[in-house]
Structures are given as C-alpha cells and as structure tokens.
Amino acid sequence: MRELPTDLPADLAPLSWLIGVWEGTGVIEYTTEGHRFEGEFTHRVSFSHDGTGHLNYAATGWMPSAEGEPSIALVAETGFWRLARPATAADAGPGLLPPSESAAARTVDDVEQLRAASGGFPLEVSIAHSDGMLELYLGEINGPRIDIATDAIVRGAGSKDYRAASRMYGLVDGHLLWAWDIAALGAELGSHASARLAKV
C-alpha cells in the first residue's frame, strides 16, 4: 500500500507517488553502426518537493568494472517535473520576476481541468545531464504510468550525437520500473536502458 503526502500543492497530486528515493539495477543494451553497448548498472533516483508546484529530480548511475577497479560513473541528471499548464500573471518568472497578480492557491478542481480526454494529465519534464545535454520532455501521467518524449534537445559544442529520446515510468508491485529509448551516435530511436528500482 502506498502512503501519499497530504501537504502537497494541488498540482503535485498526480505526481505524488514518485516522491522519495529509489534505488536498484538495470540493463543497458544499445547498438550503433560500429559498437554494441551492453551491461548492468546501478541506479539511484530522487524525487522531492519544496512546497512549490514542481518535483525536483536527480538521478545517478554507475556501471561496475573489473574486480578491484573503481565503478564507471555514468551520466548524472538533474531537473524538474511539473504538470503542463499555461502560466498566468499569478505565477513567478521568467527569471526572478515575482508574480504581477496575487491569486488564491490552486485547488484539486483547478488541476482536474487539466485532465486530458485520455484520463491523464499533460506533463513537462526538463532534465540537464552532466555531459552537457539539456532535454525538454512532453508527455502524460495517467495514474501510475508516465510516457514522455523529447520536444527539444540542446547539446554543447563538444557533446556526442544525441537527437531524440522517450521514457516510460510505471509503478508495478511497489517498484519504479522505467525504460529509456534514445536516438544517438548515428542510430535511430531504439531501446537503450531499463531498470527496476525500490523505494529506500
């Protein structure tokens, strides 16, 4: 049985099952024209909130190496997850600009108006990678399932080829399962990694 926080902003209610720290292992399998990447990795994901209308996200991964050698650090990620909705004068931003109007706190009824015909809620996820990539994902959260795909990717001048991605998350038997498809290093969009994580 899941215990959900009761003190969350209304906009976080559909995302509340993600909150916490999740750890586990996964598998990498990805083939490019010249190389096949495969192996197991250890993964740690954290979803937290600070009382505002988004979740803070952080994830790190390591691949074990030969005995006696240090683990190989894989890319670390940090970002923000939020329900997609039009900004209003009662929202802060851009930058450090405060709201230009005051407004009552958003309610469950306000959030319910965002529900799509599919039954889910539109989702925006922004993720920055330690290797110089920035991603903006758009998608949907529908109960304990999330499907998102990149709307935009920004790469630093020295970054490797990375053109598109999609991710799926689901809560299954109390575990966070996820799969990540990418189009990178000259290959088309395809399965890249998946993992099963338990809440710690």
C-alpha positions as MATLAB code, in Angstrom:
seq = 'MRELPTDLPADLAPLSWLIGVWEGTGVIEYTTEGHRFEGEFTHRVSFSHDGTGHLNYAATGWMPSAEGEPSIALVAETGFWRLARPATAADAGPGLLPPSESAAARTVDDVEQLRAASGGFPLEVSIAHSDGMLELYLGEINGPRIDIATDAIVRGAGSKDYRAASRMYGLVDGHLLWAWDIAALGAELGSHASARLAKV';
ca = [
       0.000    0.000    0.000;
       1.284    3.455   -0.923;
       1.350    6.303    1.565;
       0.856    9.636   -0.173;
       1.743   13.003    1.371;
      -1.251   15.136    2.314;
       0.539   18.514    2.419;
       1.343   18.835   -1.286;
       0.337   21.657   -3.618;
      -2.652   20.533   -5.701;
      -0.553   20.439   -8.906;
       1.612   17.688   -7.423;
      -1.235   15.312   -6.550;
      -0.929   13.257   -9.798;
       2.863   13.048   -9.312;
       2.847   12.264   -5.585;
       3.546    8.522   -5.977;
       7.004    9.377   -7.349;
       8.197   11.252   -4.242;
      11.077    9.567   -2.456;
      14.423    7.942   -3.203;
      14.508    4.866   -5.430;
      17.465    2.518   -5.940;
      18.066   -0.596   -7.976;
      19.727   -2.066  -11.020;
      19.151   -2.002  -14.719;
      20.424   -3.124  -18.087;
      21.951   -1.144  -20.962;
      21.517   -2.532  -24.486;
      22.110   -0.196  -27.435;
      23.619   -0.811  -30.867;
      25.147    1.795  -33.156;
      26.807    1.266  -36.547;
      30.156    0.487  -35.017;
      29.533   -0.708  -31.483;
      27.146   -2.578  -29.196;
      26.825   -1.239  -25.664;
      25.567   -3.672  -23.035;
      25.872   -4.324  -19.342;
      24.289   -3.892  -15.955;
      24.281   -0.693  -13.943;
      23.227    0.584  -10.532;
      20.786    3.476  -10.465;
      19.570    5.958   -7.838;
      16.679    8.352   -8.492;
      15.280   11.019   -6.183;
      12.018   12.957   -6.464;
      11.465   15.687   -3.877;
       9.449   18.878   -3.500;
       9.943   22.236   -1.822;
       6.330   23.316   -1.480;
       6.061   24.723   -4.998;
       4.220   23.237   -7.971;
       7.000   21.022   -9.318;
       9.052   17.986   -8.286;
      12.836   18.215   -8.059;
      14.532   15.313   -9.854;
      18.047   13.876   -9.545;
      19.473   10.618  -10.868;
      22.899    8.982  -10.957;
      24.155    5.711  -12.346;
      27.267    3.551  -12.101;
      28.491    0.588  -14.082;
      30.606   -1.964  -12.208;
      34.055   -2.604  -13.639;
      36.615   -5.360  -13.219;
      37.249   -6.593   -9.693;
      39.420   -4.200   -7.749;
      38.749   -1.348  -10.177;
      36.501    1.640   -9.380;
      32.987    1.698  -10.802;
      32.427    3.657  -14.001;
      30.328    6.762  -13.352;
      27.580    7.171  -15.940;
      25.847   10.472  -16.647;
      24.151   12.250  -13.743;
      20.867   14.105  -14.277;
      19.011   16.868  -12.504;
      15.760   18.548  -13.391;
      12.144   19.410  -12.737;
       8.844   17.614  -13.333;
       5.544   19.514  -13.460;
       2.056   19.352  -14.863;
       1.848   21.345  -18.086;
      -0.436   24.356  -17.836;
      -0.413   27.908  -19.181;
       1.459   30.388  -16.992;
      -0.608   33.208  -15.552;
       0.142   36.605  -14.054;
      -0.103   34.899  -10.641;
       2.972   32.737  -11.456;
       6.525   33.918  -10.832;
       9.012   34.293  -13.688;
      10.615   34.393  -16.017;
      13.885   34.572  -14.143;
      13.498   36.145  -10.711;
      10.435   38.200  -11.615;
       7.694   37.930   -8.975;
       4.042   37.413   -9.887;
       2.326   40.566  -11.134;
      -1.006   39.486   -9.632;
      -1.990   37.648   -6.483;
      -4.192   34.580   -6.710;
      -5.793   32.016   -4.444;
      -3.964   28.713   -4.022;
      -4.690   26.235   -6.796;
      -7.200   23.546   -5.890;
      -7.880   19.966   -6.926;
     -10.683   21.342   -9.121;
      -8.134   23.574  -10.918;
      -5.905   20.553  -11.539;
      -8.842   18.446  -12.687;
      -9.442   20.951  -15.502;
      -6.051   19.915  -16.946;
      -7.112   16.276  -17.355;
      -6.939   15.112  -20.990;
      -9.555   13.028  -22.803;
      -7.283   10.007  -22.226;
      -7.780   10.398  -18.474;
      -4.200   11.534  -17.829;
      -2.577   14.896  -17.164;
      -0.139   16.701  -19.507;
       3.424   16.661  -18.184;
       6.572   18.744  -18.772;
       9.960   17.416  -17.688;
      13.207   19.376  -18.034;
      16.462   17.481  -17.464;
      20.081   18.631  -17.530;
      22.793   15.997  -17.960;
      26.308   16.234  -16.566;
      27.709   15.639  -20.071;
      26.305   18.903  -21.440;
      22.893   17.788  -22.736;
      19.610   19.532  -21.930;
      16.256   17.864  -22.626;
      12.666   19.065  -22.590;
      10.186   16.191  -22.475;
       6.447   16.462  -23.059;
       4.001   13.695  -22.306;
       1.394   12.450  -19.896;
       0.977   10.985  -16.459;
      -2.001    8.678  -16.159;
      -2.286    7.119  -12.701;
       0.879    5.078  -12.038;
       2.180    5.362  -15.636;
       4.214    8.109  -17.306;
       5.036    8.406  -21.008;
       7.239   11.292  -22.177;
       9.203   12.104  -25.335;
      11.671   14.860  -26.144;
      10.304   18.050  -27.641;
      13.746   19.688  -27.668;
      17.364   18.703  -27.027;
      20.218   21.185  -26.615;
      23.811   19.919  -26.863;
      27.076   21.630  -26.038;
      29.548   22.023  -28.910;
      31.673   19.139  -27.632;
      28.809   16.773  -26.824;
      28.215   13.443  -28.533;
      25.418   12.935  -31.078;
      22.065   12.704  -29.256;
      18.911   13.572  -31.201;
      15.781   12.230  -29.515;
      14.560   10.214  -26.549;
      11.466    8.794  -24.932;
      10.972    7.467  -21.432;
       8.320    5.369  -19.731;
       7.896    5.069  -15.965;
       5.480    2.871  -14.075;
       4.687    1.803  -10.538;
       4.432   -2.001  -10.503;
       4.132   -4.001   -7.273;
       5.642   -1.111   -5.309;
       8.662   -0.793   -7.625;
       9.508    2.025  -10.023;
      10.128    0.498  -13.454;
      11.429    2.631  -16.285;
      12.621    2.294  -19.863;
      14.586    4.873  -21.869;
      14.842    4.862  -25.673;
      17.335    7.137  -27.454;
      18.468    8.146  -30.936;
      22.211    8.701  -30.616;
      25.624    8.093  -32.190;
      24.097    7.730  -35.660;
      21.466    5.159  -34.639;
      17.699    5.592  -34.880;
      15.438    5.756  -31.836;
      15.666    2.426  -30.060;
      15.804    0.677  -26.711;
      18.717    1.931  -24.639;
      18.240    1.138  -20.950;
      15.704   -0.067  -18.414;
      15.694   -0.580  -14.652;
      13.684   -1.746  -11.657;
      14.019    0.398   -8.543;
      12.763    0.009   -4.985;
      11.979    2.846   -2.599;
      14.627    3.209    0.125;
];
